């Protein structure tokens, strides 16, 4: 098991009247060594406008 000490979750209070659900899908065809596919989801609950990114990649 790999320990990732640099990663954490940050919870921000959101007003339920103004939030949107954003879903991004990334599918990589035959990206693995055995030629199988990968499918990744990024699900975000945030305000539609004036959003900030709280992380750096």
N, CA, C and O atoms as CSV, one atom per row, in Angstrom:
chain,resi,resn,atom,element,x,y,z
A,1,UNK,N,N,0.840,-1.177,0.000
A,1,UNK,CA,C,0.000,0.000,0.000
A,1,UNK,C,C,0.887,1.244,0.000
A,1,UNK,O,O,1.837,1.349,0.777
A,2,UNK,N,N,0.560,2.176,-0.883
A,2,UNK,CA,C,1.315,3.417,-0.991
A,2,UNK,C,C,0.634,4.478,-0.132
A,2,UNK,O,O,-0.581,4.661,-0.206
A,3,UNK,N,N,1.413,5.167,0.672
A,3,UNK,CA,C,0.860,6.235,1.503
A,3,UNK,C,C,1.077,7.575,0.809
A,3,UNK,O,O,2.198,7.916,0.430
A,4,UNK,N,N,0.008,8.320,0.649
A,4,UNK,CA,C,0.062,9.637,0.019
A,4,UNK,C,C,-0.252,10.683,1.088
A,4,UNK,O,O,-1.419,10.962,1.365
A,5,UNK,N,N,0.764,11.244,1.671
A,5,UNK,CA,C,0.569,12.225,2.726
A,5,UNK,C,C,0.237,13.611,2.186
A,5,UNK,O,O,-0.224,14.468,2.940
A,6,UNK,N,N,0.461,13.847,0.900
A,6,UNK,CA,C,0.237,15.171,0.326
A,6,UNK,C,C,-1.191,15.375,-0.170
A,6,UNK,O,O,-1.519,16.464,-0.640
A,7,UNK,N,N,-2.039,14.369,-0.080
A,7,UNK,CA,C,-3.402,14.467,-0.578
A,7,UNK,C,C,-4.379,14.561,0.582
A,7,UNK,O,O,-4.209,13.902,1.608
A,8,UNK,N,N,-5.398,15.384,0.410
A,8,UNK,CA,C,-6.432,15.495,1.429
A,8,UNK,C,C,-7.712,16.007,0.783
A,8,UNK,O,O,-7.686,16.540,-0.326
A,9,UNK,N,N,-8.818,15.846,1.474
A,9,UNK,CA,C,-10.100,16.370,1.027
A,9,UNK,C,C,-10.365,17.689,1.731
A,9,UNK,O,O,-10.080,17.847,2.918
A,10,UNK,N,N,-10.914,18.631,0.978
A,10,UNK,CA,C,-11.274,19.922,1.544
A,10,UNK,C,C,-12.769,20.110,1.306
A,10,UNK,O,O,-13.226,20.079,0.164
A,11,UNK,N,N,-13.516,20.301,2.361
A,11,UNK,CA,C,-14.956,20.486,2.266
A,11,UNK,C,C,-15.283,21.964,2.455
A,11,UNK,O,O,-14.877,22.585,3.437
A,12,UNK,N,N,-16.023,22.511,1.496
A,12,UNK,CA,C,-16.387,23.920,1.510
A,12,UNK,C,C,-17.906,24.009,1.631
A,12,UNK,O,O,-18.610,23.316,0.896
A,13,UNK,N,N,-18.434,24.834,2.528
A,13,UNK,CA,C,-19.893,24.982,2.625
A,13,UNK,C,C,-20.457,25.575,1.328
A,13,UNK,O,O,-19.934,26.562,0.811
A,14,UNK,N,N,-21.515,24.972,0.816
A,14,UNK,CA,C,-22.153,25.441,-0.411
A,14,UNK,C,C,-23.625,25.718,-0.138
A,14,UNK,O,O,-24.281,24.984,0.602
A,15,UNK,N,N,-24.129,26.776,-0.739
A,15,UNK,CA,C,-25.548,27.094,-0.645
A,15,UNK,C,C,-26.284,26.213,-1.651
A,15,UNK,O,O,-26.059,26.339,-2.854
A,16,UNK,N,N,-27.149,25.332,-1.185
A,16,UNK,CA,C,-27.812,24.359,-2.051
A,16,UNK,C,C,-28.685,25.002,-3.126
A,16,UNK,O,O,-29.046,24.339,-4.098
A,17,UNK,N,N,-29.024,26.257,-2.972
A,17,UNK,CA,C,-29.847,26.927,-3.989
A,17,UNK,C,C,-29.056,27.262,-5.250
A,17,UNK,O,O,-29.647,27.473,-6.309
A,18,UNK,N,N,-27.732,27.314,-5.152
A,18,UNK,CA,C,-26.927,27.805,-6.271
A,18,UNK,C,C,-25.896,26.806,-6.783
A,18,UNK,O,O,-25.024,27.184,-7.566
A,19,UNK,N,N,-25.967,25.571,-6.375
A,19,UNK,CA,C,-24.932,24.629,-6.799
A,19,UNK,C,C,-25.375,23.825,-8.015
A,19,UNK,O,O,-26.566,23.694,-8.298
A,20,UNK,N,N,-24.398,23.298,-8.714
A,20,UNK,CA,C,-24.602,22.446,-9.882
A,20,UNK,C,C,-23.764,21.192,-9.707
A,20,UNK,O,O,-22.767,21.191,-8.985
A,21,UNK,N,N,-24.176,20.133,-10.371
A,21,UNK,CA,C,-23.423,18.888,-10.378
A,21,UNK,C,C,-22.718,18.782,-11.723
A,21,UNK,O,O,-23.367,18.755,-12.769
A,22,UNK,N,N,-21.384,18.723,-11.697
A,22,UNK,CA,C,-20.576,18.591,-12.906
A,22,UNK,C,C,-19.979,17.193,-12.928
A,22,UNK,O,O,-19.414,16.741,-11.932
A,23,UNK,N,N,-20.101,16.507,-14.056
A,23,UNK,CA,C,-19.527,15.169,-14.199
A,23,UNK,C,C,-18.677,15.157,-15.460
A,23,UNK,O,O,-19.156,15.473,-16.549
A,24,UNK,N,N,-17.411,14.791,-15.303
A,24,UNK,CA,C,-16.483,14.681,-16.417
A,24,UNK,C,C,-16.067,13.224,-16.542
A,24,UNK,O,O,-15.736,12.579,-15.547
A,25,UNK,N,N,-16.084,12.707,-17.763
A,25,UNK,CA,C,-15.748,11.310,-18.011
A,25,UNK,C,C,-14.546,11.257,-18.939
A,25,UNK,O,O,-14.496,11.956,-19.951
A,26,UNK,N,N,-13.585,10.424,-18.584
A,26,UNK,CA,C,-12.394,10.226,-19.408
A,26,UNK,C,C,-12.236,8.731,-19.629
A,26,UNK,O,O,-12.064,7.972,-18.675
A,27,UNK,N,N,-12.294,8.314,-20.865
A,27,UNK,CA,C,-12.141,6.902,-21.178
A,27,UNK,C,C,-10.933,6.746,-22.085
A,27,UNK,O,O,-10.846,7.366,-23.145
A,28,UNK,N,N,-10.011,5.913,-21.652
A,28,UNK,CA,C,-8.807,5.636,-22.435
A,28,UNK,C,C,-8.935,4.237,-23.024
A,28,UNK,O,O,-8.969,3.252,-22.287
A,29,UNK,N,N,-9.007,4.147,-24.331
A,29,UNK,CA,C,-9.143,2.854,-24.984
A,29,UNK,C,C,-7.795,2.157,-25.058
A,29,UNK,O,O,-6.789,2.760,-25.429
A,30,UNK,N,N,-7.790,0.891,-24.703
A,30,UNK,CA,C,-6.602,0.023,-24.756
A,30,UNK,C,C,-5.369,0.715,-24.192
A,30,UNK,O,O,-4.308,0.725,-24.815
A,31,UNK,N,N,-5.519,1.280,-23.035
A,31,UNK,CA,C,-4.433,2.013,-22.408
A,31,UNK,C,C,-3.587,1.130,-21.496
A,31,UNK,O,O,-2.468,1.509,-21.149
A,32,UNK,N,N,-4.088,-0.024,-21.105
A,32,UNK,CA,C,-3.364,-0.920,-20.212
A,32,UNK,C,C,-2.480,-1.879,-21.000
A,32,UNK,O,O,-2.640,-2.036,-22.211
A,33,UNK,N,N,-1.547,-2.516,-20.302
A,33,UNK,CA,C,-0.645,-3.475,-20.958
A,33,UNK,C,C,-1.401,-4.644,-21.572
A,33,UNK,O,O,-0.986,-5.182,-22.598
A,34,UNK,N,N,-2.514,-5.044,-20.946
A,34,UNK,CA,C,-3.305,-6.158,-21.482
A,34,UNK,C,C,-4.348,-5.688,-22.504
A,34,UNK,O,O,-5.257,-6.444,-22.848
A,35,UNK,N,N,-4.223,-4.455,-22.987
A,35,UNK,CA,C,-5.091,-3.832,-23.997
A,35,UNK,C,C,-6.530,-3.640,-23.523
A,35,UNK,O,O,-7.432,-3.486,-24.347
A,36,UNK,N,N,-6.755,-3.648,-22.229
A,36,UNK,CA,C,-8.083,-3.343,-21.705
A,36,UNK,C,C,-8.242,-1.822,-21.575
A,36,UNK,O,O,-7.272,-1.073,-21.692
A,37,UNK,N,N,-9.455,-1.392,-21.338
A,37,UNK,CA,C,-9.753,0.040,-21.273
A,37,UNK,C,C,-9.830,0.522,-19.834
A,37,UNK,O,O,-10.013,-0.264,-18.903
A,38,UNK,N,N,-9.687,1.834,-19.674
A,38,UNK,CA,C,-9.853,2.478,-18.374
A,38,UNK,C,C,-10.975,3.495,-18.495
A,38,UNK,O,O,-11.170,4.106,-19.546
A,39,UNK,N,N,-11.696,3.664,-17.421
A,39,UNK,CA,C,-12.760,4.657,-17.385
A,39,UNK,C,C,-12.651,5.402,-16.065
A,39,UNK,O,O,-12.670,4.792,-14.996
A,40,UNK,N,N,-12.536,6.733,-16.143
A,40,UNK,CA,C,-12.401,7.563,-14.944
A,40,UNK,C,C,-13.508,8.598,-14.904
A,40,UNK,O,O,-13.943,9.103,-15.939
A,41,UNK,N,N,-13.957,8.908,-13.697
A,41,UNK,CA,C,-14.977,9.920,-13.484
A,41,UNK,C,C,-14.429,10.989,-12.560
A,41,UNK,O,O,-13.682,10.699,-11.626
A,42,UNK,N,N,-14.805,12.212,-12.827
A,42,UNK,CA,C,-14.545,13.319,-11.913
A,42,UNK,C,C,-15.899,13.967,-11.653
A,42,UNK,O,O,-16.505,14.540,-12.558
A,43,UNK,N,N,-16.367,13.876,-10.419
A,43,UNK,CA,C,-17.679,14.398,-10.048
A,43,UNK,C,C,-17.470,15.578,-9.106
A,43,UNK,O,O,-16.816,15.453,-8.070
A,44,UNK,N,N,-18.036,16.728,-9.479
A,44,UNK,CA,C,-17.828,17.964,-8.724
A,44,UNK,C,C,-19.181,18.569,-8.380
A,44,UNK,O,O,-20.067,18.656,-9.230
A,45,UNK,N,N,-19.332,18.979,-7.147
A,45,UNK,CA,C,-20.500,19.716,-6.697
A,45,UNK,C,C,-20.019,21.119,-6.361
A,45,UNK,O,O,-19.289,21.308,-5.388
A,46,UNK,N,N,-20.426,22.116,-7.167
A,46,UNK,CA,C,-19.875,23.466,-7.005
A,46,UNK,C,C,-20.856,24.497,-7.552
A,46,UNK,O,O,-21.866,24.163,-8.172
A,47,UNK,N,N,-20.522,25.764,-7.300
A,47,UNK,CA,C,-21.286,26.850,-7.904
A,47,UNK,C,C,-20.968,26.886,-9.395
A,47,UNK,O,O,-19.847,26.585,-9.806
A,48,UNK,N,N,-21.945,27.251,-10.188
A,48,UNK,CA,C,-21.742,27.275,-11.632
A,48,UNK,C,C,-20.788,28.389,-12.053
A,48,UNK,O,O,-20.013,28.213,-12.993
A,49,UNK,N,N,-20.832,29.526,-11.372
A,49,UNK,CA,C,-19.983,30.656,-11.716
A,49,UNK,C,C,-19.102,31.012,-10.531
A,49,UNK,O,O,-19.407,30.674,-9.387
A,50,UNK,N,N,-18.000,31.704,-10.822
A,50,UNK,CA,C,-17.077,32.182,-9.790
A,50,UNK,C,C,-16.493,31.063,-8.938
A,50,UNK,O,O,-16.344,31.212,-7.726
A,51,UNK,N,N,-16.167,29.953,-9.568
A,51,UNK,CA,C,-15.572,28.851,-8.819
A,51,UNK,C,C,-14.071,29.035,-8.755
A,51,UNK,O,O,-13.476,29.665,-9.629
A,52,UNK,N,N,-13.462,28.483,-7.718
A,52,UNK,CA,C,-12.022,28.554,-7.526
A,52,UNK,C,C,-11.466,27.145,-7.472
A,52,UNK,O,O,-12.137,26.224,-7.007
A,53,UNK,N,N,-10.264,26.981,-7.937
A,53,UNK,CA,C,-9.576,25.710,-7.798
A,53,UNK,C,C,-8.735,25.772,-6.537
A,53,UNK,O,O,-7.959,26.707,-6.342
A,54,UNK,N,N,-8.893,24.775,-5.683
A,54,UNK,CA,C,-8.192,24.774,-4.410
A,54,UNK,C,C,-6.985,23.851,-4.409
A,54,UNK,O,O,-6.326,23.700,-3.380
A,55,UNK,N,N,-6.685,23.235,-5.537
A,55,UNK,CA,C,-5.569,22.298,-5.592
A,55,UNK,C,C,-4.672,22.635,-6.767
A,55,UNK,O,O,-5.085,23.336,-7.691
A,56,UNK,N,N,-3.478,22.152,-6.733
A,56,UNK,CA,C,-2.522,22.319,-7.826
A,56,UNK,C,C,-2.071,20.955,-8.287
A,56,UNK,O,O,-1.794,20.074,-7.473
A,57,UNK,N,N,-1.997,20.779,-9.591
A,57,UNK,CA,C,-1.505,19.517,-10.144
A,57,UNK,C,C,-0.126,19.712,-10.699
A,57,UNK,O,O,0.472,18.767,-11.214
